[in-house]
Short mmCIF file of C-alpha atoms in Angstrom, two decimals:
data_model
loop_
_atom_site.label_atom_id
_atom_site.label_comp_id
_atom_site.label_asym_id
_atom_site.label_seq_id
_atom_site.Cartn_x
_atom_site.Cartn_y
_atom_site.Cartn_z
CA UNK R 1 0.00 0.00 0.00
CA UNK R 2 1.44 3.71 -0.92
CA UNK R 3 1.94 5.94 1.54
CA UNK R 4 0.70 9.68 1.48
CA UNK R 5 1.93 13.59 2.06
CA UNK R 6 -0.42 15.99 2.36
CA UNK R 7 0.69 19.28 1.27
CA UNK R 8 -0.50 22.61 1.99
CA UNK R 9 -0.51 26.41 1.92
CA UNK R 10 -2.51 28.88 4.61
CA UNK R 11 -3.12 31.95 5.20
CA UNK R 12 -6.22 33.04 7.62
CA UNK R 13 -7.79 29.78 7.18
CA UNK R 14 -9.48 29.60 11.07
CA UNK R 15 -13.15 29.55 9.79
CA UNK R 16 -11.59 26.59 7.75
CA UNK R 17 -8.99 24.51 8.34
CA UNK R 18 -9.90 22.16 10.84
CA UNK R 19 -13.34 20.99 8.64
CA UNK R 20 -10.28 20.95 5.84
CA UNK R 21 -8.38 18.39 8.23
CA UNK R 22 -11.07 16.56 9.93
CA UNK R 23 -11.99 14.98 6.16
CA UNK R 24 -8.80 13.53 5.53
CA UNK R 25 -6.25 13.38 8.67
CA UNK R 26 -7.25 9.68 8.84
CA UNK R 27 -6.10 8.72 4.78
CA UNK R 28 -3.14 10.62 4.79
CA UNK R 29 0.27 9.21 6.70
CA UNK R 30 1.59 13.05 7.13
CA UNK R 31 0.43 15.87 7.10
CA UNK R 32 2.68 19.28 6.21
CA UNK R 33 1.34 22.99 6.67
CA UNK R 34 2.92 26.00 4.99
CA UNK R 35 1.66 29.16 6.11
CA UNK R 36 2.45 32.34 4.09
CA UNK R 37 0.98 35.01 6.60
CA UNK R 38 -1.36 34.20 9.00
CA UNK R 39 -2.97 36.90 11.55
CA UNK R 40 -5.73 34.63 13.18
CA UNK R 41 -5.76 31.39 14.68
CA UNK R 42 -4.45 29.04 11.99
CA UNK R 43 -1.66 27.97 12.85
CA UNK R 44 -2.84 27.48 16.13
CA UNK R 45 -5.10 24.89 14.35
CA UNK R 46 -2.99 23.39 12.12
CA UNK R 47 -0.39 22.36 15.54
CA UNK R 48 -3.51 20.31 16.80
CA UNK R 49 -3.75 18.20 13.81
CA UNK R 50 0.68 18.07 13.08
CA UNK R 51 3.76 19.18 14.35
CA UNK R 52 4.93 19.76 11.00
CA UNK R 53 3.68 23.61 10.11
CA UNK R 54 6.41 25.51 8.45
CA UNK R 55 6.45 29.57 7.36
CA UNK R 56 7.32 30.68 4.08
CA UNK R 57 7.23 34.26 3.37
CA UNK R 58 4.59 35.30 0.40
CA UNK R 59 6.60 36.37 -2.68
CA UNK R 60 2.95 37.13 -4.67
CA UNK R 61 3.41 33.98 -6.49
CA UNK R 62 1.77 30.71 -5.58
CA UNK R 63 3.75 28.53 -7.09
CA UNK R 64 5.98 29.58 -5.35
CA UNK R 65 4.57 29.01 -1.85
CA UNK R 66 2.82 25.30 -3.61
CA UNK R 67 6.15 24.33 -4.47
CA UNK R 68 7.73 25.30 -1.14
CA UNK R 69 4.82 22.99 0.69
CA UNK R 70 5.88 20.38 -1.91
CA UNK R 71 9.61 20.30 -0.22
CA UNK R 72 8.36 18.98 3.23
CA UNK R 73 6.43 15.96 1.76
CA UNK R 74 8.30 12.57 2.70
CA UNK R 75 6.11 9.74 1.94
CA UNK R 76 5.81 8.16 -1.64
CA UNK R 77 3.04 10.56 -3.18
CA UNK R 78 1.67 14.29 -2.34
CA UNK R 79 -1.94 15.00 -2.05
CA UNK R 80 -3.01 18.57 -1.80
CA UNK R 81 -5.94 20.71 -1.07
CA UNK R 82 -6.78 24.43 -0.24
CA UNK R 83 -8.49 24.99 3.12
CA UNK R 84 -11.73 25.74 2.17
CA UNK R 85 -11.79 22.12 0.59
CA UNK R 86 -13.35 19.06 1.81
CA UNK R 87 -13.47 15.21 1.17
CA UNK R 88 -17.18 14.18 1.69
CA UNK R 89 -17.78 10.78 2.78
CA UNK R 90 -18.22 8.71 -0.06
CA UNK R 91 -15.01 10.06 -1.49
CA UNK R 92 -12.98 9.63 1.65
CA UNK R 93 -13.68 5.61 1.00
CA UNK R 94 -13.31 5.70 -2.50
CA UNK R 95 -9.39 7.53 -1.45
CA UNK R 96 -8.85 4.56 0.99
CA UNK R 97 -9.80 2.06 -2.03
CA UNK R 98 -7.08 4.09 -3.89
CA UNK R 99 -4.68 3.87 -1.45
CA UNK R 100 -4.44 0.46 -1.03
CA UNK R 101 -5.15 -0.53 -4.72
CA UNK R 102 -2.99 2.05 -6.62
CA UNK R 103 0.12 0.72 -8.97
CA UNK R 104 3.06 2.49 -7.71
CA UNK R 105 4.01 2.59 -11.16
CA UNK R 106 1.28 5.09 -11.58
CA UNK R 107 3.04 9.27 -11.45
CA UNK R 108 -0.53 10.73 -11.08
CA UNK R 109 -3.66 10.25 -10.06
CA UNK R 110 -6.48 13.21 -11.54
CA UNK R 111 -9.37 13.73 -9.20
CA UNK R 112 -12.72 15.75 -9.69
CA UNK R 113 -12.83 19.43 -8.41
CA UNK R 114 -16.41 19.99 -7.62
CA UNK R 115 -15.44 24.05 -7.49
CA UNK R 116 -19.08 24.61 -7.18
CA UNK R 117 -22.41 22.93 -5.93
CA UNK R 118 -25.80 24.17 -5.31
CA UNK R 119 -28.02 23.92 -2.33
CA UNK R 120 -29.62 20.60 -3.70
CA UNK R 121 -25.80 18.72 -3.95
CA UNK R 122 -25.74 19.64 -7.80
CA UNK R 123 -22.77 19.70 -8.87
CA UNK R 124 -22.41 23.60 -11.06
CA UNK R 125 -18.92 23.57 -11.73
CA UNK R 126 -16.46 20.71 -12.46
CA UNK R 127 -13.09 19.59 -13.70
CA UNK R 128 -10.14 17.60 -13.33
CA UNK R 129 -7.00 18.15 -11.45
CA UNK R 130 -3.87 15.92 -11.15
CA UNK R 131 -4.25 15.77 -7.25
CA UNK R 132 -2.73 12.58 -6.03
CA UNK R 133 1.45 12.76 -7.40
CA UNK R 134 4.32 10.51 -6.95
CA UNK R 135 6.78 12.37 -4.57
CA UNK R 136 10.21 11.22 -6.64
CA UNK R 137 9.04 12.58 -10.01
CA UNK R 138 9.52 16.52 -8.44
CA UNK R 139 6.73 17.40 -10.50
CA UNK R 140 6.74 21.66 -10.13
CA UNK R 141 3.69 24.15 -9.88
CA UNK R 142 4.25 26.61 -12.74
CA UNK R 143 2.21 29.91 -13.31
CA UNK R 144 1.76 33.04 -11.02
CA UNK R 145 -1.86 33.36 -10.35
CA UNK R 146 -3.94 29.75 -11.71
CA UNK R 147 -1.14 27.96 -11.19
CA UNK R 148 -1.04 23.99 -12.49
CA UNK R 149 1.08 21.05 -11.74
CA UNK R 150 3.25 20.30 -15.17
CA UNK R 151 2.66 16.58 -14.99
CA UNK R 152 3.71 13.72 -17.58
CA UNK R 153 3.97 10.07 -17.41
CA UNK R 154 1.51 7.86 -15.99
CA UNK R 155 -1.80 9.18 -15.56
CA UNK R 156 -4.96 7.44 -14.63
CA UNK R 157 -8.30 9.13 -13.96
CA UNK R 158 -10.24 8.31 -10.85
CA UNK R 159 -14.18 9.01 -10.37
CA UNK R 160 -12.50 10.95 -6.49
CA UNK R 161 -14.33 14.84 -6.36
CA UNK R 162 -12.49 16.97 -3.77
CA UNK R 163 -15.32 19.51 -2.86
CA UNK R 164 -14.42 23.36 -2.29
CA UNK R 165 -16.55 24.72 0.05
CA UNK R 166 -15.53 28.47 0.13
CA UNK R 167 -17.01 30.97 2.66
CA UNK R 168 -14.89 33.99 2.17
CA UNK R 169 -13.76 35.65 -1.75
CA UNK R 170 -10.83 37.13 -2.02
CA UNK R 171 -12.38 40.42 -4.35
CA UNK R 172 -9.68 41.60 -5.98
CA UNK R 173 -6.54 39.43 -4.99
CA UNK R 174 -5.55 37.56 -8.34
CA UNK R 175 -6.36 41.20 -10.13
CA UNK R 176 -3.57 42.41 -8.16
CA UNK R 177 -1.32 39.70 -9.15
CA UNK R 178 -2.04 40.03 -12.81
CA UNK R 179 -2.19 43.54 -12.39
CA UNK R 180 2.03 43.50 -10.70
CA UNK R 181 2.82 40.91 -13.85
CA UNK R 182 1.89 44.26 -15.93
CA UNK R 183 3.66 46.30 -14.14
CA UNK R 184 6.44 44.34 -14.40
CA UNK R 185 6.75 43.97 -18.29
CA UNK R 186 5.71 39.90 -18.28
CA UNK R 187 4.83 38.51 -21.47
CA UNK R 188 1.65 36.97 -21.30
CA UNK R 189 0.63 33.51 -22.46
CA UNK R 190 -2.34 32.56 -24.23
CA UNK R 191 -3.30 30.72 -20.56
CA UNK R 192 -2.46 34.03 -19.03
CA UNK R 193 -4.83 36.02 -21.11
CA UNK R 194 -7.51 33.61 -20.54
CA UNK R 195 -7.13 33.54 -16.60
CA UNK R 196 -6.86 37.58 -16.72
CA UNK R 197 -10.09 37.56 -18.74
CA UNK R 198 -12.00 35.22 -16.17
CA UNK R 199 -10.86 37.85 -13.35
CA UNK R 200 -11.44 40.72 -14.83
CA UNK R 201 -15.19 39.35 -16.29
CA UNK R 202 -15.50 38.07 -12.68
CA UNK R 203 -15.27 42.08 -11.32
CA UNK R 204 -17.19 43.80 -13.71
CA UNK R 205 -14.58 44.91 -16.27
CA UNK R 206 -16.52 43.53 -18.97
CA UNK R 207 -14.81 45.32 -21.96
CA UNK R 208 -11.46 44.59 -20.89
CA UNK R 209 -12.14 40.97 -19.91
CA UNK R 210 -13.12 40.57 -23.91
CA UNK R 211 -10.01 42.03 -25.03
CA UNK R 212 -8.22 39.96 -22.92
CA UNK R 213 -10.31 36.68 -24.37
CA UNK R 214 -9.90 37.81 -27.99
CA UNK R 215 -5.44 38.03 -27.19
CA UNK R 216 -6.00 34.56 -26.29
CA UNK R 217 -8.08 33.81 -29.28
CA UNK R 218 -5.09 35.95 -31.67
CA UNK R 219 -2.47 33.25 -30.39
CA UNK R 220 -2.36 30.07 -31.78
CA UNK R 221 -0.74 28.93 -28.99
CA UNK R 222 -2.57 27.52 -26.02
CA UNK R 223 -4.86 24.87 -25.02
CA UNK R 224 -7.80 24.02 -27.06
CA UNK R 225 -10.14 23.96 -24.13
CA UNK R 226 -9.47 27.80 -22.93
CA UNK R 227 -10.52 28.69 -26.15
CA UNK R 228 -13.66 27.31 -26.25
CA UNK R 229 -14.46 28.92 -23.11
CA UNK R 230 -12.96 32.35 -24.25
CA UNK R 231 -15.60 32.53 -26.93
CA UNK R 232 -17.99 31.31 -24.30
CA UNK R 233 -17.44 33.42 -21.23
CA UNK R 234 -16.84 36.73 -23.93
CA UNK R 235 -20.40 36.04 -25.09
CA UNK R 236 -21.37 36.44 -21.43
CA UNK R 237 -19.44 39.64 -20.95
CA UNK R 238 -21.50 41.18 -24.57
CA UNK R 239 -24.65 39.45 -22.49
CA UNK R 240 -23.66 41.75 -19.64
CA UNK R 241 -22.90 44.80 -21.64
CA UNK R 242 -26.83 44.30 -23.81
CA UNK R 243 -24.87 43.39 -27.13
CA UNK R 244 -27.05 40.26 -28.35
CA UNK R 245 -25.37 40.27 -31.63
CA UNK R 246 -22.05 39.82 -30.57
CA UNK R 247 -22.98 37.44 -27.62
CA UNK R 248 -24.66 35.07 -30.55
CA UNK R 249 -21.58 35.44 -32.75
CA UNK R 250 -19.06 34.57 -29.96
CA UNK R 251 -21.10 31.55 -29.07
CA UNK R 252 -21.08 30.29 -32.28
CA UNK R 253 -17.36 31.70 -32.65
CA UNK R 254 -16.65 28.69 -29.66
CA UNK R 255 -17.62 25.80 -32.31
CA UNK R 256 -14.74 26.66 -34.44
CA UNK R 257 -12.62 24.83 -31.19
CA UNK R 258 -15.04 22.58 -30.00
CA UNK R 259 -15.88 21.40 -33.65
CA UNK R 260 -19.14 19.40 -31.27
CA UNK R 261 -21.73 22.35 -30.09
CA UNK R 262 -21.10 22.00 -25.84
CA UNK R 263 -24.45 22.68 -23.53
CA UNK R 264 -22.73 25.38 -21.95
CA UNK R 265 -22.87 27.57 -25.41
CA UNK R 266 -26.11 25.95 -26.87
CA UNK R 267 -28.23 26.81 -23.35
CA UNK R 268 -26.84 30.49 -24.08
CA UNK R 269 -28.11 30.18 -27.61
CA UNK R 270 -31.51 29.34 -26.33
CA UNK R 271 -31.45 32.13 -23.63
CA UNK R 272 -30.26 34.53 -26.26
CA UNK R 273 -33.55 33.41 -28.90
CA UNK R 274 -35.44 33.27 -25.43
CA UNK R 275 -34.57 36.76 -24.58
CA UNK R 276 -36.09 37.84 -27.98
CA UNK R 277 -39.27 36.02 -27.59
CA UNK R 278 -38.39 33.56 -30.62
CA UNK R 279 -39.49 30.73 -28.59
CA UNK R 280 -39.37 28.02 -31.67
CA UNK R 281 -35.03 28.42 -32.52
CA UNK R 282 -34.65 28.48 -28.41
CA UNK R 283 -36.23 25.34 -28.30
CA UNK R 284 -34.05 24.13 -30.59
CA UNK R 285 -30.80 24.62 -29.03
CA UNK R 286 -32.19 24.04 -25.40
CA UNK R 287 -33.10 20.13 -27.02
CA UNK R 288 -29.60 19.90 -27.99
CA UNK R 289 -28.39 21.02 -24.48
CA UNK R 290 -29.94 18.37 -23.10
CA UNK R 291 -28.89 15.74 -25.24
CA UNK R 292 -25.56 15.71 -24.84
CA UNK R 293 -23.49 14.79 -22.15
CA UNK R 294 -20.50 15.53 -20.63
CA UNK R 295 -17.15 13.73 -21.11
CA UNK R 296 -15.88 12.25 -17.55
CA UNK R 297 -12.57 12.56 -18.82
CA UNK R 298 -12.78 15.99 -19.82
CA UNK R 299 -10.02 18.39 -18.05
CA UNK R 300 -11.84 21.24 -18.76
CA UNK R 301 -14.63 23.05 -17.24
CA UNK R 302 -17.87 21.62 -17.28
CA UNK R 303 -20.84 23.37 -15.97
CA UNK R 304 -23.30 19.98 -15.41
CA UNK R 305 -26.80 22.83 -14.95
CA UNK R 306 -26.99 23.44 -18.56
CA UNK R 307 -27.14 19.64 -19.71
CA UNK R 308 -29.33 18.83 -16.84
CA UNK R 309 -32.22 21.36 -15.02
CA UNK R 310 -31.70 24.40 -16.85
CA UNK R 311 -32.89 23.84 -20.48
CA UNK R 312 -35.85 21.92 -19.16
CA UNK R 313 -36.86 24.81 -17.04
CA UNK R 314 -36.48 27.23 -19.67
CA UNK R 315 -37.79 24.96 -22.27
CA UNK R 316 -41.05 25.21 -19.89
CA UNK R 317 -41.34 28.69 -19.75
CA UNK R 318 -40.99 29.01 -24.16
CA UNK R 319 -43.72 26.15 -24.19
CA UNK R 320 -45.72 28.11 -21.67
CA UNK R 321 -45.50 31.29 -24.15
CA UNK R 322 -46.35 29.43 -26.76
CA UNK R 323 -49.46 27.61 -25.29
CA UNK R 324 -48.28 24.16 -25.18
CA UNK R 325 -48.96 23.58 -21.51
CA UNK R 326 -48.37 20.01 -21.66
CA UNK R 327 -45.53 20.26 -22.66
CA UNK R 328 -44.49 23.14 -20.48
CA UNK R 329 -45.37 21.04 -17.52
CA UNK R 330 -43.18 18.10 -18.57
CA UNK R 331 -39.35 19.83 -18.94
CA UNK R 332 -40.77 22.01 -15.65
CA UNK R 333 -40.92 18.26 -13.89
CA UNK R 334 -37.33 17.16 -15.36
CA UNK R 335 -36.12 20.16 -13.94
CA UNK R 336 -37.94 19.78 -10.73
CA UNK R 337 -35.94 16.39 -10.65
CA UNK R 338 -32.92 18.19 -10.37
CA UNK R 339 -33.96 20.52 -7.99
CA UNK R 340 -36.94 19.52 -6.13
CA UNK R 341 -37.57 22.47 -3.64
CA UNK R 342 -36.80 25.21 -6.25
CA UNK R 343 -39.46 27.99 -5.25
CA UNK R 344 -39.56 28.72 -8.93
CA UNK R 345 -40.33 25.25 -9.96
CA UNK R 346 -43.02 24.62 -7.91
CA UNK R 347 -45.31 27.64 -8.39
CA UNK R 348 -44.61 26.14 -12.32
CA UNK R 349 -45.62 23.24 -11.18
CA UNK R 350 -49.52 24.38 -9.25
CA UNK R 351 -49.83 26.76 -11.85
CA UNK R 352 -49.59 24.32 -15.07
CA UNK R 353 -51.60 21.84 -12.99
CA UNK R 354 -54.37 24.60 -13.10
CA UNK R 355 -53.59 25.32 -16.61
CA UNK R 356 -53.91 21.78 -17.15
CA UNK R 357 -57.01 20.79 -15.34
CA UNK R 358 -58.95 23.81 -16.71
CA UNK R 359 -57.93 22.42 -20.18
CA UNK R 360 -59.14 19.06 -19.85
CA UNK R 361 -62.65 20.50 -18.20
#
């Protein structure tokens, strides 16, 4: 059976830490705690759980402070998590499966990050990460801001989600970052213009998050993936901004990279048809939505709401406009499936029932 590092960074974690711990102190054979700056009680916390906390000084770079953390790991992989992350239950057994089942030939295991999940246990954002990593391969963190793990070799997927459950946002923070990489005269990299786009879209600075999507577009470097979702999240900035046209050509725009229409751009379709009360084409592209699924081996970002509850519920409200109440009251019940205590939902629900029962009398 392999043995197991955990590896961490801190920094005012108190609310945080010891949920953090309490999901996977029992998996992992040691536990090692960087902190870069704490002010509250962390570290305090982190000594209950191991005596192996260490300080690193915060250079503005986390991979930096990831690959400091790294150091300290003795066993023969690393496993890492941010505070405000948690191993539920079912994936705390599925780990211990892993554990003592995994190939040491194996130099990475990727995991699920559930980023994002809604009050019903939906899942709304997902996508791999290599997470588990064997310790002698000094595999590095690379990047300033949305750092990754440069990884080769041996990779197997597992079916593992480590769930982040933030409470606090840091408004502003990986602005700043970007913002001193300016400053500084860095050339940026396709990923870099992507990841500047998502934080600058993310605080309002709509116009400048699509000129920072449409860099990374110019390059023909990068990943594949980003640019699908630069043509998708710049259609949401135009959405933002009131500029239908250009919000329908940048969705489109993302099927020049995905070459298969995704749910996340053909529920935005719909939405955008919807919007204009041309209920018949939103229909259209919400059916397509829901008919496809998503790859579970897909790195990139998948948003499971817009293959599952979301084009049914808007599919019910175009039927309703259009006086199909039947049918209106059957994609508002698949979406009630999803989310069965949606307040929305269920006055759909009584009222089609009325429409309904008036309609048969």
């Amino acid at each position: 059976m392999i043995t197991i590092s955990l590896c961490m960074i801190v920094k005012n974690e108190e609310d945080v830490l010891a949920r953090c711990l309490d999901s996977v102190k029992d998996i992992v054979d040691e536990i090692n705690i960087v902190d870069t700056g704490s002010t509250d009680r962390t570290v305090e916390i982190a000594k209950k759980y191991t005596d192996r906390v260490f300080f690193f000084k915060w250079t503005g770079n986390f991979a930096d402070a990831r690959n400091e953390s790294f150091k300290y790991a003795t066993k023969d992989y690393i496993f890492f998590v941010d505070a405000d992350d948690v191993l539920l239950e079912e994936d705390q057994l599925k780990l211990i499966e892993l554990k003592k089942s995994l190939d040491p030939s194996v130099d990475s295991v990727s995991m699920f990050y559930d980023a994002g999940t809604d009050e019903y246990g939906n899942v709304t954002l997902r996508y791999r990460r290599n997470r588990l990593i064997k310790r002698e391969r000094n595999f590095q963190w690379q990047g300033d801001c949305h750092n990754y793990l440069e990884v080769y070799g041996n990779i197997v997927n597992s079916d593992i989600s480590i769930t982040h459950k933030k409470i606090h946002h840091s408004t502003g923070r990986n602005l700043n970052i970007y913002q001193a990489k300016i400053d500084k005269g860095d050339i940026f990299s396709a990923r870099d213009y992507f990841y500047y786009g998502n934080e600058l879209k993310e605080n309002g600075h709509y116009e400048r998050a699509i000129e920072s999507y449409n860099k990374n577009l110019e390059l023909k470097s990068g990943w594949i993936e980003d640019k699908v979702y630069a043509c998708i999240n710049k259609a949401d900035c135009y959405r933002f901004l009131g500029d239908t046209d250009n919000e329908l050509k940048s969705l489109f725009q993302s099927f020049e990279y995905s070459k298969t229409p995704r749910s996340e751009a053909c529920s935005r379709i719909g939405y955008n048809f919807q919007r204009k009360r041309e209920y018949i084409p939103a229909i259209f592209w919400y059916e397509i939505a829901t008919k496809s699924k998503p790859d579970s081996n897909q790195w990139s970002f998948t948003y499971p709401a817009y293959y599952t509850w979301y084009p049914h519920l808007q599919m019910c409200v175009c039927y309703y406009n259009l006086g199909d109440f039947q049918k209106s009251y059957e994609h508002n019940e698949k979406a009630r499936s999803f989310r069965p205590h949606d307040e929305r939902i269920l006055q759909n629900k009584a009222l089609l029932e009325e429409k309904l029962r008036i309609e048969v009398n």
